[in-house]
Coordinates of C-alpha atoms in Angstrom, one line a residue:
X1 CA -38.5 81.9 -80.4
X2 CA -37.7 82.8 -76.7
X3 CA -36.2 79.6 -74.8
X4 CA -37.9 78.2 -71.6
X5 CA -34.7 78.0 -69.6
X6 CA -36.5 76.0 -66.9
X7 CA -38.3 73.7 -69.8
X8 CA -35.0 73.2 -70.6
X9 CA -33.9 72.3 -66.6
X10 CA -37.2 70.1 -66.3
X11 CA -35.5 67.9 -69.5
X12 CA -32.3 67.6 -68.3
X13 CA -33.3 66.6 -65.4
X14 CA -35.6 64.1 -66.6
X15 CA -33.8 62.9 -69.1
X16 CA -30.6 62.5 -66.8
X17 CA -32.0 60.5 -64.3
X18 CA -33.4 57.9 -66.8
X19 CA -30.0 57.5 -68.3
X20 CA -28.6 57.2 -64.9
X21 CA -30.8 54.0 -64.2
X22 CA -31.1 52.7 -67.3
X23 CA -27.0 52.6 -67.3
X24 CA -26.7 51.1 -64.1
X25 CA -29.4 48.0 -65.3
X26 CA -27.6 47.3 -68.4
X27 CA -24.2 47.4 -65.9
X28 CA -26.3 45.0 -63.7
X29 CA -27.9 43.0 -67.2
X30 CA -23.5 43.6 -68.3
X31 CA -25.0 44.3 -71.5
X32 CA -22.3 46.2 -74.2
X33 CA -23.6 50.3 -73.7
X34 CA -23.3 50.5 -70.1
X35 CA -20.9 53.2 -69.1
X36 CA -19.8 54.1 -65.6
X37 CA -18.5 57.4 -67.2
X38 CA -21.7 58.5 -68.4
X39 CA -23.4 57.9 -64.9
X40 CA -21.0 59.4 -63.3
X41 CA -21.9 62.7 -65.8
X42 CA -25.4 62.3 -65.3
X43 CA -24.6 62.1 -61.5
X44 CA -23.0 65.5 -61.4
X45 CA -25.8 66.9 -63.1
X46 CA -28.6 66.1 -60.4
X47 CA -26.2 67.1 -57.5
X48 CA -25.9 70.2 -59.3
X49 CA -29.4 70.9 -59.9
X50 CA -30.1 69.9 -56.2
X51 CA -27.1 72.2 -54.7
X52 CA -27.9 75.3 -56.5
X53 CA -31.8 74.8 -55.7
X54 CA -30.7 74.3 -52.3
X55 CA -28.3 78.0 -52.5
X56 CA -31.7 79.8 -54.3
X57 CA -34.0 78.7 -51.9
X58 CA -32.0 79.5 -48.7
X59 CA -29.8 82.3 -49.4
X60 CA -31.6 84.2 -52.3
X61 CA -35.5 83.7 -51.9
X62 CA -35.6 82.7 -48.4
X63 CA -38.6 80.5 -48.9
X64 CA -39.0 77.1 -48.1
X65 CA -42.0 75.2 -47.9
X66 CA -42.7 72.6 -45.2
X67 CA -41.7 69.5 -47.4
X68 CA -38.5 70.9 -49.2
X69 CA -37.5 71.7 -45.5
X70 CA -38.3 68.3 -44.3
X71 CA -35.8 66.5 -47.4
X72 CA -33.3 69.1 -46.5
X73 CA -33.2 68.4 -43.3
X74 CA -33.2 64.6 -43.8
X75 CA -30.1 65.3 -46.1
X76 CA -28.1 67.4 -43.9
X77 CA -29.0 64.7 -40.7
X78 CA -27.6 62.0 -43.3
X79 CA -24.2 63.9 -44.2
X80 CA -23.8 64.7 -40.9
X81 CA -23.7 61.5 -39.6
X82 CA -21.6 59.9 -42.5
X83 CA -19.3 62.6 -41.0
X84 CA -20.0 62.2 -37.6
X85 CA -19.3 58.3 -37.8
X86 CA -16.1 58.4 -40.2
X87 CA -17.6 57.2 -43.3
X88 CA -16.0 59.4 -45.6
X89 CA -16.4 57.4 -48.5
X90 CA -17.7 59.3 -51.4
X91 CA -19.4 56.3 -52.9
X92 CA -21.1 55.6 -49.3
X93 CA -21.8 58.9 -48.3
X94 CA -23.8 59.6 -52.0
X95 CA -25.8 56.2 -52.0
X96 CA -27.2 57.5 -48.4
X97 CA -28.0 60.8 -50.3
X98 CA -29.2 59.4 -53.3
X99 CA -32.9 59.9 -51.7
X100 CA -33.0 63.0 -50.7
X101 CA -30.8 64.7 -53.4
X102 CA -33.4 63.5 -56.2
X103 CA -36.1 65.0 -54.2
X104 CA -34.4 68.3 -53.9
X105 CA -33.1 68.7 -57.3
X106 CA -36.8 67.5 -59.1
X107 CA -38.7 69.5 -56.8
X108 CA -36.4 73.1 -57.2
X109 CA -37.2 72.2 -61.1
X110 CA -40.9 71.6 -60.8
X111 CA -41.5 74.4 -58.6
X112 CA -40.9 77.0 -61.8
X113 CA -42.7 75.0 -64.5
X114 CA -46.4 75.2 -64.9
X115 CA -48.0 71.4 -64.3
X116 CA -49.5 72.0 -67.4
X117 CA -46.6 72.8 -69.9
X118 CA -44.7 68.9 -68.0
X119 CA -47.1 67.0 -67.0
X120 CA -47.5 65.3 -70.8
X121 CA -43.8 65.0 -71.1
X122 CA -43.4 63.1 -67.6
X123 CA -46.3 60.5 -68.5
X124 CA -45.0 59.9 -72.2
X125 CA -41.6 59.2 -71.4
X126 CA -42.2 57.3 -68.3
X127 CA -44.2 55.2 -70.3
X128 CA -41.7 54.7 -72.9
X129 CA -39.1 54.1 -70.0
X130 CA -41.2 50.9 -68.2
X131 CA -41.2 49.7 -72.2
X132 CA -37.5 49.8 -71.7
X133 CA -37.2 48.4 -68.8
X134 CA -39.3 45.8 -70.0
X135 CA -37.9 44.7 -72.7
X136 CA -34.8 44.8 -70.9
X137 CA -35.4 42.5 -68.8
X138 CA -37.8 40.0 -71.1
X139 CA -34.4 39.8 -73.0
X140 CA -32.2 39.0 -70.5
X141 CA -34.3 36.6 -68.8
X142 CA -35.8 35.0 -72.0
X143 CA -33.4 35.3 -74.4
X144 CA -30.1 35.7 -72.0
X145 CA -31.4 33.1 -69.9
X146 CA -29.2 35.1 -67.1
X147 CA -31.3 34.9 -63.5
X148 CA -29.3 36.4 -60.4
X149 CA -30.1 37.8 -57.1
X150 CA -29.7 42.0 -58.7
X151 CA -31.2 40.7 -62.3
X152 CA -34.4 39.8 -60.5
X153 CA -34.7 42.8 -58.7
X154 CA -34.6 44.9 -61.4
X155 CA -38.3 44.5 -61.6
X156 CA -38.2 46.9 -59.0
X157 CA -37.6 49.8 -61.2
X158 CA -41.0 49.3 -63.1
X159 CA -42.8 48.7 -59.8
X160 CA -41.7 52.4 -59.2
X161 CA -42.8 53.3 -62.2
X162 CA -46.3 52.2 -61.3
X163 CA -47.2 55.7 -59.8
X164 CA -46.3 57.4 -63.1
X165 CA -48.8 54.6 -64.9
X166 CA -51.6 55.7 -63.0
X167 CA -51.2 59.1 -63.8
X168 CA -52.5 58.8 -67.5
X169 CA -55.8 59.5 -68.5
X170 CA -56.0 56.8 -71.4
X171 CA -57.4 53.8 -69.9
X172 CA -55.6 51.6 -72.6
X173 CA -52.6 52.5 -72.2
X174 CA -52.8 52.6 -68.6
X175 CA -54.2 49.1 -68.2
X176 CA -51.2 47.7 -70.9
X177 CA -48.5 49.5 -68.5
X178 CA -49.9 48.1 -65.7
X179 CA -49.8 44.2 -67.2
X180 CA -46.3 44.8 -68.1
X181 CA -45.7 45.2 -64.8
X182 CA -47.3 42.6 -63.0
X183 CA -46.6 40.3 -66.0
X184 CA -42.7 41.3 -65.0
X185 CA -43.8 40.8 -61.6
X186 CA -45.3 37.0 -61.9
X187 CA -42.0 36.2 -63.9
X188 CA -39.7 37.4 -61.2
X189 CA -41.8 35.6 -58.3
X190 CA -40.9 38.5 -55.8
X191 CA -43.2 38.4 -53.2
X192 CA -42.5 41.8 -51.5
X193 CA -43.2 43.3 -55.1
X194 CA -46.6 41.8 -55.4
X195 CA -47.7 42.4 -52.4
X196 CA -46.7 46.2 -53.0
X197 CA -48.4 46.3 -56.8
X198 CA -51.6 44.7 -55.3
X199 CA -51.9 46.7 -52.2
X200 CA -50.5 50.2 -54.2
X201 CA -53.4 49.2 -56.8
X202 CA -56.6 48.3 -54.0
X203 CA -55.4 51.9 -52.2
X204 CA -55.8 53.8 -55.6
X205 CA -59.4 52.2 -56.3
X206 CA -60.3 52.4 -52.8
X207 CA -59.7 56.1 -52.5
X208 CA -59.6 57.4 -56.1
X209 CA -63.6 57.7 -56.2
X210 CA -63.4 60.5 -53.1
X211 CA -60.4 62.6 -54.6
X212 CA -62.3 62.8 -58.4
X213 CA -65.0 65.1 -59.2
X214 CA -65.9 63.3 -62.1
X215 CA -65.9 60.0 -60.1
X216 CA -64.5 57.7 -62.7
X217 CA -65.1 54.4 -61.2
X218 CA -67.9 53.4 -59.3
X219 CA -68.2 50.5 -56.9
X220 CA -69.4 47.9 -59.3
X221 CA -66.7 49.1 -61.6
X222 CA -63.7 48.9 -59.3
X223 CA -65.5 45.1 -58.7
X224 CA -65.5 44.2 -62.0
X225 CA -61.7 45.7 -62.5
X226 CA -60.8 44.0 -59.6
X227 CA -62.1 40.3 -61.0
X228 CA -61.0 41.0 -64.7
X229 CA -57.6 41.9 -63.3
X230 CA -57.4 38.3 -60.9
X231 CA -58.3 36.6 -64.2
X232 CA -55.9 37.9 -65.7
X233 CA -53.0 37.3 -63.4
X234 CA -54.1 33.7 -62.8
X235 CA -54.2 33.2 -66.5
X236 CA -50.5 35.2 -66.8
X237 CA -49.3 33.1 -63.9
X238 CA -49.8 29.8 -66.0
X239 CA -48.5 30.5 -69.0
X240 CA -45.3 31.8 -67.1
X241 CA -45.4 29.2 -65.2
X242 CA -44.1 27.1 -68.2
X243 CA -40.8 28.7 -68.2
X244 CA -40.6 28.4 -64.6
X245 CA -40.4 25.3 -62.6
X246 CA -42.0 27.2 -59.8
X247 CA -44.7 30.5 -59.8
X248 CA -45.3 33.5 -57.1
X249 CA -48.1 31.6 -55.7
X250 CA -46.2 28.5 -54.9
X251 CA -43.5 30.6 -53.2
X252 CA -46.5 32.4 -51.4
X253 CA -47.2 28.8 -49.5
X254 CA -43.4 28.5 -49.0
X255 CA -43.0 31.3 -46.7
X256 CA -43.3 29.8 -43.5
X257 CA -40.4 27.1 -45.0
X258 CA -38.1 29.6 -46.6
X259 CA -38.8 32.4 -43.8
X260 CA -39.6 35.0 -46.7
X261 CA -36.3 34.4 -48.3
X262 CA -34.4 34.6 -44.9
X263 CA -35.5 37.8 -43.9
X264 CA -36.8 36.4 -40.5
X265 CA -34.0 35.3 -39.5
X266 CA -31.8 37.9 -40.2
X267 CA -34.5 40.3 -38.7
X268 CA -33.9 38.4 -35.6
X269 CA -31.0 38.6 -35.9
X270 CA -30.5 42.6 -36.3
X271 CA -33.4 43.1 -33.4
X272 CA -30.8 41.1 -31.6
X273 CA -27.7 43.1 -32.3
X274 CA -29.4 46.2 -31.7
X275 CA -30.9 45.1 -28.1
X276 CA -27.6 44.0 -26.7
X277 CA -25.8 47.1 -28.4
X278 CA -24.3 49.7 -26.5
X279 CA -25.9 53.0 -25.3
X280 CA -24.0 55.1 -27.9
X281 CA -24.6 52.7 -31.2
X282 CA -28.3 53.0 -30.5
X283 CA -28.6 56.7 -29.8
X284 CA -25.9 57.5 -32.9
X285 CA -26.1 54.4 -35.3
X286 CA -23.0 51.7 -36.2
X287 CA -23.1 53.5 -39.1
X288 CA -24.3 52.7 -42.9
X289 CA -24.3 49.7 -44.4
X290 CA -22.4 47.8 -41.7
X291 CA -25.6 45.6 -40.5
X292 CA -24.1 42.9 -43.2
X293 CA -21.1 42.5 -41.1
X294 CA -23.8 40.9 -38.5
X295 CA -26.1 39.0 -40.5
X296 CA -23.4 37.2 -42.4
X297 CA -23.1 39.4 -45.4
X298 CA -26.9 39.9 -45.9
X299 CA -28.7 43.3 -45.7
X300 CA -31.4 43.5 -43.3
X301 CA -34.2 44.2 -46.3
X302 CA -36.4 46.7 -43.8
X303 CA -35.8 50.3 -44.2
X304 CA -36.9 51.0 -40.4
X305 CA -34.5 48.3 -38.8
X306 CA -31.2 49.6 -41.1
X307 CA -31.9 52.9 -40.4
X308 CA -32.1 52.3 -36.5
X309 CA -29.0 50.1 -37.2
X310 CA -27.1 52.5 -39.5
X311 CA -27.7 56.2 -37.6
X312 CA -29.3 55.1 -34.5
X313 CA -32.4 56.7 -32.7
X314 CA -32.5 60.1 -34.4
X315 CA -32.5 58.4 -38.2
X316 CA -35.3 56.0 -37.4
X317 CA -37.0 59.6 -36.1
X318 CA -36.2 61.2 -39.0
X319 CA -37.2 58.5 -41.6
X320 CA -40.8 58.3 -39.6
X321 CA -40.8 62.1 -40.0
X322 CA -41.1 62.1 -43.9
X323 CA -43.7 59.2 -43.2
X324 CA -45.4 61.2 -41.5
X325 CA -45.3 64.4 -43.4
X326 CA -46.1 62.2 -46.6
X327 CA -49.7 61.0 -44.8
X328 CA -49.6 64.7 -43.9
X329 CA -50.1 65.8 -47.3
X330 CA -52.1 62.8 -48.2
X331 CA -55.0 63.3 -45.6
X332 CA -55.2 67.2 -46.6
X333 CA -55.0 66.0 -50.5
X334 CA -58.2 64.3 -50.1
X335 CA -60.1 66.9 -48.3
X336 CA -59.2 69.8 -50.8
X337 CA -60.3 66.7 -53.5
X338 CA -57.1 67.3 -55.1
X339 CA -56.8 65.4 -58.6
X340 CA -53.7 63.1 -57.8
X341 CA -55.2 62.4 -54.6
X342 CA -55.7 58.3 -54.8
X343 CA -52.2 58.2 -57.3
X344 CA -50.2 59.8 -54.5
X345 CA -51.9 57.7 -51.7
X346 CA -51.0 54.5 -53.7
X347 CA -47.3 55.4 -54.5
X348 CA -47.2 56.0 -50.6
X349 CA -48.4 52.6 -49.6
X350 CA -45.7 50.9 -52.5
X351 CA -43.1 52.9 -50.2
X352 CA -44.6 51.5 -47.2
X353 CA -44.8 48.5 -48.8
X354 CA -41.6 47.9 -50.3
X355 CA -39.8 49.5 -47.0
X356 CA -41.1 47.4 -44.9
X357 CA -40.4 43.9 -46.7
X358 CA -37.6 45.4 -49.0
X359 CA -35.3 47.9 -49.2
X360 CA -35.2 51.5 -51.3
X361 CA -33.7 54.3 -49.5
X362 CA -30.1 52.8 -48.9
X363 CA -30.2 51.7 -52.8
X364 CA -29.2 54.6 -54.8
X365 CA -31.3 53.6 -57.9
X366 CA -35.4 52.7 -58.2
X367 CA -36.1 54.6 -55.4
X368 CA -35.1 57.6 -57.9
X369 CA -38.5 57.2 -59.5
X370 CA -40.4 57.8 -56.3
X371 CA -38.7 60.8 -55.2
X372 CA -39.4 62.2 -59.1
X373 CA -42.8 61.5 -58.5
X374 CA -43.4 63.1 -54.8
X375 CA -41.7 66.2 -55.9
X376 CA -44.0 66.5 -59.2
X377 CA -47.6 66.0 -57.3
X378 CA -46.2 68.3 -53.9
X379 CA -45.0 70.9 -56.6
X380 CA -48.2 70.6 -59.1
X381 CA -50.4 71.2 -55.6
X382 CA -48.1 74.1 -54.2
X383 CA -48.7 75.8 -57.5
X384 CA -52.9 75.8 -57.2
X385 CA -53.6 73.2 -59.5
X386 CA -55.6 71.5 -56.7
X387 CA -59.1 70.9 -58.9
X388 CA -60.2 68.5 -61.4
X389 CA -59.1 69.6 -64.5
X390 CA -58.3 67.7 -68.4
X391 CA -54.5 68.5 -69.0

């Protein structure tokens, strides 16, 4: 039996990242097998596999597609202006990376597997990862009864999962992944969340018909998906609503009291700082994750505004560069009718989404997922699996 050496790269590299996040939410959850150790292994790991992709590509093959160059760039603008602005701390300078460094090390990996021989593997043990995840957190909120600012948002890393979900072909087992999730959703009462689930979800129907040969949904399906699924929230909604004193759609009507949870303000505040800073902060940045020093020890929960705030002009250009490569791809994925078409277009809006009203990039965790998934779909259409075909 001959080994598949990059089979074997594709695993590790799966499996690593999964332990990686599911470590740090049982640190978060302070449940007894966390172990910074272990992280820290698994950490090593994807900035090898990154690295070394980054050495063949540039200095042995001499190839590098238009996206790989765009993450590489975004990751050597990033170190350079840790650098630059005197943030040598290691811990900093790799949650800045964290983004592009999962990018670069998944996609090297896909790049020499056949879509074929992975793309099972990926959907199967996503699937059994958002079970995790799940569970996690049912136990911790129902049986733990333990509810804190980064135990709610741990919802976030099945959110990111959601892409993955819509990848698989069952319709059963879709649907059930996709209820965990907004069941995990409704019991957290994050708004940003729901908004990006429901908006991720309406992008997919609305675009998956023109990207699929076989046209799996028709209009009056996607209607009648779109009802049965309301129903079902609404009736999900009340019965979590028994264990709350409070549900998602009562802190929906709150917004205008509770300014989204503060974030107007402290947007305010950061537009603000950033008007009536200097010449040189808003050409190079005050560097990262010093906009809590200003907004009284909050984050500014907008990707856009902390990345002006953190490196200036030239990161919020280079942050609306990958935007705009991503709706690149996404416009020419749906004129070749490329299979992942509508699933790529909706885990593009949950960035949008989630950017906007969140944060992902300068949170070296969740936003893992995503960069897994962009470099699996880019990869799968480099490779000329750009038809409709049963895998």
């Amino acid at each position: 039996m001959i080994l598949n050496i990059n089979k074997i790269k594709f695993w590790i590299l799966l499996n690593s990242l999964n332990i990686y996040l599911v470590l740090y939410v049982a640190k978060v959850y302070q449940l007894p097998f966390a172990n910074d150790n272990i992280r820290l292994i698994t950490t090593i790991i994807l900035c090898t596999f990154a690295f070394f992709g980054i050495f063949e590509m540039v200095f042995i093959k001499q190839e590098l597609s238009k996206v790989y160059s765009v993450f590489l760039g975004y990751f050597i603008f990033i170190f350079c202006m840790n650098i630059y602005l005197g943030q040598f701390n290691l811990t900093d300078l790799m949650t800045s990376l964290f983004f592009p460094i999962i990018f670069l090390s998944s996609y090297a990996i896909f790049k020499k597997n056949r879509s074929i021989d992975i793309i099972g593997e990926i959907k199967k043990n996503q699937f059994i990862m958002l079970l995790v995840y799940f569970i996690l957190y049912s136990f911790v909120r129902l049986v733990a009864n333990v509810d804190y600012g980064m135990v709610t948002n741990s919802i976030y890393y099945q959110v990111l999962l959601f892409p993955f979900l819509l990848l698989i072909r069952k319709s059963s087992i879709r649907n059930i992944g996709i209820m965990l999730v907004i069941t995990s959703i409704l019991f957290s009462m994050k708004r940003a969340a729901f908004i990006a689930i429901v908006v991720a979800l309406l992008v997919y129907l609305i675009t998956q018909n023109s990207s699929s040969i076989k046209k799996q949904f028709s209009k009056t399906r996607k209607a009648i998906t779109l009802a049965v699924l309301m129903i079902i929230i609404y009736i999900v909604n009340i019965f979590i609503s028994l264990f709350n004193d409070t549900n998602i759609f009562n802190r929906f009507e709150s917004i205008t009291d509770d300014g989204g949870s503060g974030r107007l303000e402290i947007l305010s505040i950061m537009i603000y700082q950033i008007k009536t800073s200097g010449f040189y902060d808003v050409i190079f940045g005050h560097g990262v994750f010093t906009s809590s020093e200003v907004t009284g020890g909050f984050a500014s929960h907008n990707d856009f505004v902390e990345m002006l705030w953190s490196y200036g002009i030239g990161g919020l250009f280079i942050y609306l560069f990958i935007y705009g490569y991503l709706i690149h791809l996404a416009i020419k994925f749906i004129r070749n009718k490329y299979r992942y078409s509508a699933v790529f277009n909706a885990s593009i809006s949950l960035f949008f989404v989630l950017s906007l009203f969140s944060q992902l990039i300068f949170i070296p965790t969740y936003i893992g997922y995503l960069c897994l998934f962009w470099s699996f779909i880019i990869s799968d259409y480099e490779k000329g699996f750009n038809k409709e075909e049963v895998i």
